[in-house]
Amino acid sequence: MPTVDTADIATQLGRASLFTGLSQPQLLRVAAIARTVRLSAGASLFTVGDPADGLYCVSTGVVRIFLDNADGRELTITLCEEGEVIGEVALLDGLSRSANAAALTDVELLFVGRRVFLELFDEEPGLSKAIVLALCERLRLATDKINRAAFLDLRDRLLVLLRELAIVHGHIEPDAAVVDLDLTQGMLAQMLGATREAVNKQLRLLQKEGRIKVEGGRIAVARLRPPPP
């Protein structure tokens, strides 16, 4: 019989999209080789160029994936929370990490080492299929972001981003979608590939129009109402 800890880890892994296609025995096999990693808010998980030693599954908290350059500027690619997997691409090709990852909040993750994971990958068809589907989803998301950057102005991209953050990292109220994360204007700018000043201007305009409401770090995006009959 599996230990309570292994069974609990299997349950956590089962909530990740990457592992939803696995049977309970398969989940238990992955759980048996996983270990827990805990980080405080602001701590680095890995940086560009680090060896791809395995993948991480977020159990609690939020992890920021970002790029930076020599002059200190950063571009936030995405935010990963409970059930999301980090590092599956580098896990497969064996190349070094192509982005940085850091804890945005206190986080707990499950780590699965590359060598033992690849052994399971060869033995479990369900796992290889799940990986392919996860990579397809990443490609679709990347294509969608490219389309937005090419065809939407900053105002519309900001509204779309805030709605997505509210859905994935917030909650829905009767009249608004609320972003629960304490995000700075600088971080929003990083996620949009814009300047903080430009994002600040758009936030003020959207507040004036009644499209959003900002209270400290809380941002509520007004839900669109259907036109009257």
PDB file of C-alpha atoms in Angstrom, residues 14-176:
ATOM      1  CA  GLY A  14      -3.710  14.478 -10.539  1.00  0.00           C
ATOM      2  CA  ARG A  15      -4.955  18.077 -10.408  1.00  0.00           C
ATOM      3  CA  ALA A  16      -2.268  19.169 -12.887  1.00  0.00           C
ATOM      4  CA  SER A  17      -3.341  19.264 -16.534  1.00  0.00           C
ATOM      5  CA  LEU A  18      -0.147  17.454 -17.506  1.00  0.00           C
ATOM      6  CA  PHE A  19      -1.098  14.393 -15.447  1.00  0.00           C
ATOM      7  CA  THR A  20      -4.900  14.292 -15.754  1.00  0.00           C
ATOM      8  CA  GLY A  21      -4.754  11.451 -18.300  1.00  0.00           C
ATOM      9  CA  LEU A  22      -2.846   9.131 -15.971  1.00  0.00           C
ATOM     10  CA  SER A  23      -4.424   6.289 -14.026  1.00  0.00           C
ATOM     11  CA  GLN A  24      -4.090   6.104 -10.240  1.00  0.00           C
ATOM     12  CA  PRO A  25      -1.273   3.494 -10.428  1.00  0.00           C
ATOM     13  CA  GLN A  26       0.588   5.738 -12.897  1.00  0.00           C
ATOM     14  CA  LEU A  27       0.114   8.779 -10.654  1.00  0.00           C
ATOM     15  CA  LEU A  28       1.466   6.798  -7.725  1.00  0.00           C
ATOM     16  CA  ARG A  29       4.567   5.913  -9.768  1.00  0.00           C
ATOM     17  CA  VAL A  30       5.233   9.583 -10.478  1.00  0.00           C
ATOM     18  CA  ALA A  31       4.444  10.517  -6.862  1.00  0.00           C
ATOM     19  CA  ALA A  32       6.973   7.996  -5.604  1.00  0.00           C
ATOM     20  CA  ILE A  33       9.811   9.882  -7.325  1.00  0.00           C
ATOM     21  CA  ALA A  34       8.586  13.402  -6.493  1.00  0.00           C
ATOM     22  CA  ARG A  35       9.829  15.590  -3.666  1.00  0.00           C
ATOM     23  CA  THR A  36       8.490  18.786  -2.121  1.00  0.00           C
ATOM     24  CA  VAL A  37      10.190  22.165  -2.620  1.00  0.00           C
ATOM     25  CA  ARG A  38       9.199  25.251  -0.616  1.00  0.00           C
ATOM     26  CA  LEU A  39      10.173  28.844  -1.427  1.00  0.00           C
ATOM     27  CA  SER A  40       9.459  32.176   0.220  1.00  0.00           C
ATOM     28  CA  ALA A  41       8.055  35.053  -1.842  1.00  0.00           C
ATOM     29  CA  GLY A  42      10.794  36.567  -4.014  1.00  0.00           C
ATOM     30  CA  ALA A  43      13.071  33.516  -3.913  1.00  0.00           C
ATOM     31  CA  SER A  44      14.497  32.207  -7.199  1.00  0.00           C
ATOM     32  CA  LEU A  45      13.493  28.755  -8.417  1.00  0.00           C
ATOM     33  CA  PHE A  46      15.909  28.708 -11.372  1.00  0.00           C
ATOM     34  CA  THR A  47      17.556  31.135 -13.798  1.00  0.00           C
ATOM     35  CA  VAL A  48      18.350  31.200 -17.521  1.00  0.00           C
ATOM     36  CA  GLY A  49      21.187  28.792 -18.284  1.00  0.00           C
ATOM     37  CA  ASP A  50      20.590  26.479 -15.311  1.00  0.00           C
ATOM     38  CA  PRO A  51      20.597  22.766 -16.199  1.00  0.00           C
ATOM     39  CA  ALA A  52      17.184  21.233 -16.878  1.00  0.00           C
ATOM     40  CA  ASP A  53      17.268  18.810 -13.967  1.00  0.00           C
ATOM     41  CA  GLY A  54      13.520  18.192 -13.799  1.00  0.00           C
ATOM     42  CA  LEU A  55      10.030  19.673 -13.833  1.00  0.00           C
ATOM     43  CA  TYR A  56       7.994  21.387 -11.130  1.00  0.00           C
ATOM     44  CA  CYS A  57       4.285  21.199 -10.383  1.00  0.00           C
ATOM     45  CA  VAL A  58       2.860  24.077  -8.332  1.00  0.00           C
ATOM     46  CA  SER A  59       0.954  22.860  -5.257  1.00  0.00           C
ATOM     47  CA  THR A  60       0.267  26.243  -3.620  1.00  0.00           C
ATOM     48  CA  GLY A  61       1.163  29.861  -4.375  1.00  0.00           C
ATOM     49  CA  VAL A  62       2.176  31.595  -7.594  1.00  0.00           C
ATOM     50  CA  VAL A  63       5.443  31.367  -9.567  1.00  0.00           C
ATOM     51  CA  ARG A  64       6.491  34.078 -12.030  1.00  0.00           C
ATOM     52  CA  ILE A  65       8.231  33.069 -15.278  1.00  0.00           C
ATOM     53  CA  PHE A  66      10.233  35.925 -16.773  1.00  0.00           C
ATOM     54  CA  LEU A  67      13.131  37.053 -18.944  1.00  0.00           C
ATOM     55  CA  ASP A  68      15.634  39.779 -18.139  1.00  0.00           C
ATOM     56  CA  ASN A  69      18.540  41.514 -19.829  1.00  0.00           C
ATOM     57  CA  ALA A  70      21.806  43.197 -18.894  1.00  0.00           C
ATOM     58  CA  ASP A  71      20.267  46.621 -18.238  1.00  0.00           C
ATOM     59  CA  GLY A  72      17.898  45.210 -15.602  1.00  0.00           C
ATOM     60  CA  ARG A  73      14.675  45.240 -17.605  1.00  0.00           C
ATOM     61  CA  GLU A  74      12.351  42.265 -17.220  1.00  0.00           C
ATOM     62  CA  LEU A  75       9.545  40.726 -19.267  1.00  0.00           C
ATOM     63  CA  THR A  76       7.072  38.571 -17.350  1.00  0.00           C
ATOM     64  CA  ILE A  77       5.969  35.716 -19.609  1.00  0.00           C
ATOM     65  CA  THR A  78       3.356  34.096 -17.404  1.00  0.00           C
ATOM     66  CA  LEU A  79       2.242  33.374 -13.848  1.00  0.00           C
ATOM     67  CA  CYS A  80       1.847  29.753 -12.760  1.00  0.00           C
ATOM     68  CA  GLU A  81      -0.346  28.658  -9.877  1.00  0.00           C
ATOM     69  CA  GLU A  82      -1.795  25.466  -8.382  1.00  0.00           C
ATOM     70  CA  GLY A  83      -1.926  22.599 -10.860  1.00  0.00           C
ATOM     71  CA  GLU A  84       0.379  24.179 -13.436  1.00  0.00           C
ATOM     72  CA  VAL A  85       3.636  22.582 -14.525  1.00  0.00           C
ATOM     73  CA  ILE A  86       6.936  24.408 -15.057  1.00  0.00           C
ATOM     74  CA  GLY A  87       9.874  23.192 -17.120  1.00  0.00           C
ATOM     75  CA  GLU A  88       8.418  20.404 -19.269  1.00  0.00           C
ATOM     76  CA  VAL A  89      10.094  21.671 -22.462  1.00  0.00           C
ATOM     77  CA  ALA A  90      13.611  21.717 -21.032  1.00  0.00           C
ATOM     78  CA  LEU A  91      12.849  18.400 -19.366  1.00  0.00           C
ATOM     79  CA  LEU A  92      12.402  16.735 -22.759  1.00  0.00           C
ATOM     80  CA  ASP A  93      15.147  18.357 -24.860  1.00  0.00           C
ATOM     81  CA  GLY A  94      17.729  18.418 -22.058  1.00  0.00           C
ATOM     82  CA  LEU A  95      18.837  21.960 -22.900  1.00  0.00           C
ATOM     83  CA  SER A  96      19.411  24.595 -20.234  1.00  0.00           C
ATOM     84  CA  ARG A  97      16.587  26.712 -18.803  1.00  0.00           C
ATOM     85  CA  SER A  98      15.400  29.341 -21.291  1.00  0.00           C
ATOM     86  CA  ALA A  99      13.703  31.605 -18.725  1.00  0.00           C
ATOM     87  CA  ASN A 100      13.854  32.578 -15.063  1.00  0.00           C
ATOM     88  CA  ALA A 101      11.380  31.405 -12.424  1.00  0.00           C
ATOM     89  CA  ALA A 102      10.815  33.010  -9.034  1.00  0.00           C
ATOM     90  CA  ALA A 103       8.197  32.775  -6.291  1.00  0.00           C
ATOM     91  CA  LEU A 104       5.707  35.647  -6.505  1.00  0.00           C
ATOM     92  CA  THR A 105       4.149  34.463  -3.231  1.00  0.00           C
ATOM     93  CA  ASP A 106       5.190  31.793  -0.752  1.00  0.00           C
ATOM     94  CA  VAL A 107       5.016  28.595  -2.793  1.00  0.00           C
ATOM     95  CA  GLU A 108       5.125  24.844  -2.448  1.00  0.00           C
ATOM     96  CA  LEU A 109       6.025  22.739  -5.478  1.00  0.00           C
ATOM     97  CA  LEU A 110       6.516  19.105  -6.373  1.00  0.00           C
ATOM     98  CA  PHE A 111       9.778  18.353  -8.154  1.00  0.00           C
ATOM     99  CA  VAL A 112      10.300  15.332 -10.430  1.00  0.00           C
ATOM    100  CA  GLY A 113      13.875  14.677 -11.602  1.00  0.00           C
ATOM    101  CA  ARG A 114      14.582  14.455 -15.330  1.00  0.00           C
ATOM    102  CA  ARG A 115      16.277  11.055 -15.489  1.00  0.00           C
ATOM    103  CA  VAL A 116      13.623   9.120 -13.591  1.00  0.00           C
ATOM    104  CA  PHE A 117      10.822  11.042 -15.317  1.00  0.00           C
ATOM    105  CA  LEU A 118      12.155  10.118 -18.762  1.00  0.00           C
ATOM    106  CA  GLU A 119      12.234   6.473 -17.715  1.00  0.00           C
ATOM    107  CA  LEU A 120       8.537   6.720 -16.869  1.00  0.00           C
ATOM    108  CA  PHE A 121       7.933   8.651 -20.081  1.00  0.00           C
ATOM    109  CA  ASP A 122       9.239   5.705 -22.114  1.00  0.00           C
ATOM    110  CA  GLU A 123       7.158   3.205 -20.143  1.00  0.00           C
ATOM    111  CA  GLU A 124       3.835   5.046 -19.809  1.00  0.00           C
ATOM    112  CA  PRO A 125       2.019   5.937 -23.071  1.00  0.00           C
ATOM    113  CA  GLY A 126      -0.476   8.059 -21.116  1.00  0.00           C
ATOM    114  CA  LEU A 127       2.308  10.279 -19.879  1.00  0.00           C
ATOM    115  CA  SER A 128       3.817  10.845 -23.329  1.00  0.00           C
ATOM    116  CA  LYS A 129       0.374  11.748 -24.714  1.00  0.00           C
ATOM    117  CA  ALA A 130      -0.201  14.210 -21.860  1.00  0.00           C
ATOM    118  CA  ILE A 131       3.146  15.891 -22.545  1.00  0.00           C
ATOM    119  CA  VAL A 132       2.319  16.301 -26.248  1.00  0.00           C
ATOM    120  CA  LEU A 133      -1.070  17.839 -25.419  1.00  0.00           C
ATOM    121  CA  ALA A 134       0.536  20.199 -22.877  1.00  0.00           C
ATOM    122  CA  LEU A 135       3.076  21.383 -25.435  1.00  0.00           C
ATOM    123  CA  CYS A 136       0.295  21.936 -27.986  1.00  0.00           C
ATOM    124  CA  GLU A 137      -1.532  24.095 -25.446  1.00  0.00           C
ATOM    125  CA  ARG A 138       1.630  26.120 -24.803  1.00  0.00           C
ATOM    126  CA  LEU A 139       2.017  26.669 -28.549  1.00  0.00           C
ATOM    127  CA  ARG A 140      -1.592  27.841 -28.869  1.00  0.00           C
ATOM    128  CA  LEU A 141      -1.142  30.300 -25.996  1.00  0.00           C
ATOM    129  CA  ALA A 142       2.082  31.635 -27.509  1.00  0.00           C
ATOM    130  CA  THR A 143       0.358  32.120 -30.881  1.00  0.00           C
ATOM    131  CA  ASP A 144      -2.522  33.931 -29.182  1.00  0.00           C
ATOM    132  CA  LYS A 145      -0.112  36.327 -27.441  1.00  0.00           C
ATOM    133  CA  ILE A 146       1.659  37.055 -30.725  1.00  0.00           C
ATOM    134  CA  ASN A 147      -1.698  37.829 -32.367  1.00  0.00           C
ATOM    135  CA  ARG A 148      -2.616  40.233 -29.572  1.00  0.00           C
ATOM    136  CA  ALA A 149       0.703  42.029 -29.724  1.00  0.00           C
ATOM    137  CA  ALA A 150       0.338  42.424 -33.495  1.00  0.00           C
ATOM    138  CA  PHE A 151      -3.322  43.440 -33.769  1.00  0.00           C
ATOM    139  CA  LEU A 152      -4.527  44.900 -30.438  1.00  0.00           C
ATOM    140  CA  ASP A 153      -3.564  48.246 -28.940  1.00  0.00           C
ATOM    141  CA  LEU A 154      -2.237  48.527 -25.385  1.00  0.00           C
ATOM    142  CA  ARG A 155      -5.644  49.402 -23.912  1.00  0.00           C
ATOM    143  CA  ASP A 156      -7.299  46.255 -25.273  1.00  0.00           C
ATOM    144  CA  ARG A 157      -4.326  44.045 -24.400  1.00  0.00           C
ATOM    145  CA  LEU A 158      -4.425  45.390 -20.828  1.00  0.00           C
ATOM    146  CA  LEU A 159      -8.140  44.617 -20.488  1.00  0.00           C
ATOM    147  CA  VAL A 160      -7.664  41.097 -21.868  1.00  0.00           C
ATOM    148  CA  LEU A 161      -4.737  40.489 -19.502  1.00  0.00           C
ATOM    149  CA  LEU A 162      -6.671  41.715 -16.444  1.00  0.00           C
ATOM    150  CA  ARG A 163      -9.660  39.500 -17.290  1.00  0.00           C
ATOM    151  CA  GLU A 164      -7.365  36.481 -17.730  1.00  0.00           C
ATOM    152  CA  LEU A 165      -5.612  37.190 -14.434  1.00  0.00           C
ATOM    153  CA  ALA A 166      -8.979  37.475 -12.695  1.00  0.00           C
ATOM    154  CA  ILE A 167     -10.159  34.156 -14.128  1.00  0.00           C
ATOM    155  CA  VAL A 168      -6.942  32.264 -13.429  1.00  0.00           C
ATOM    156  CA  HIS A 169      -5.633  34.050 -10.330  1.00  0.00           C
ATOM    157  CA  GLY A 170      -8.725  35.746  -8.914  1.00  0.00           C
ATOM    158  CA  HIS A 171     -12.472  35.387  -8.587  1.00  0.00           C
ATOM    159  CA  ILE A 172     -15.701  36.500 -10.228  1.00  0.00           C
ATOM    160  CA  GLU A 173     -18.169  38.799  -8.476  1.00  0.00           C
ATOM    161  CA  PRO A 174     -21.678  39.745  -9.716  1.00  0.00           C
ATOM    162  CA  ASP A 175     -20.460  42.959 -11.357  1.00  0.00           C
ATOM    163  CA  ALA A 176     -16.735  42.424 -11.813  1.00  0.00           C
TER     164      ALA A 176
END
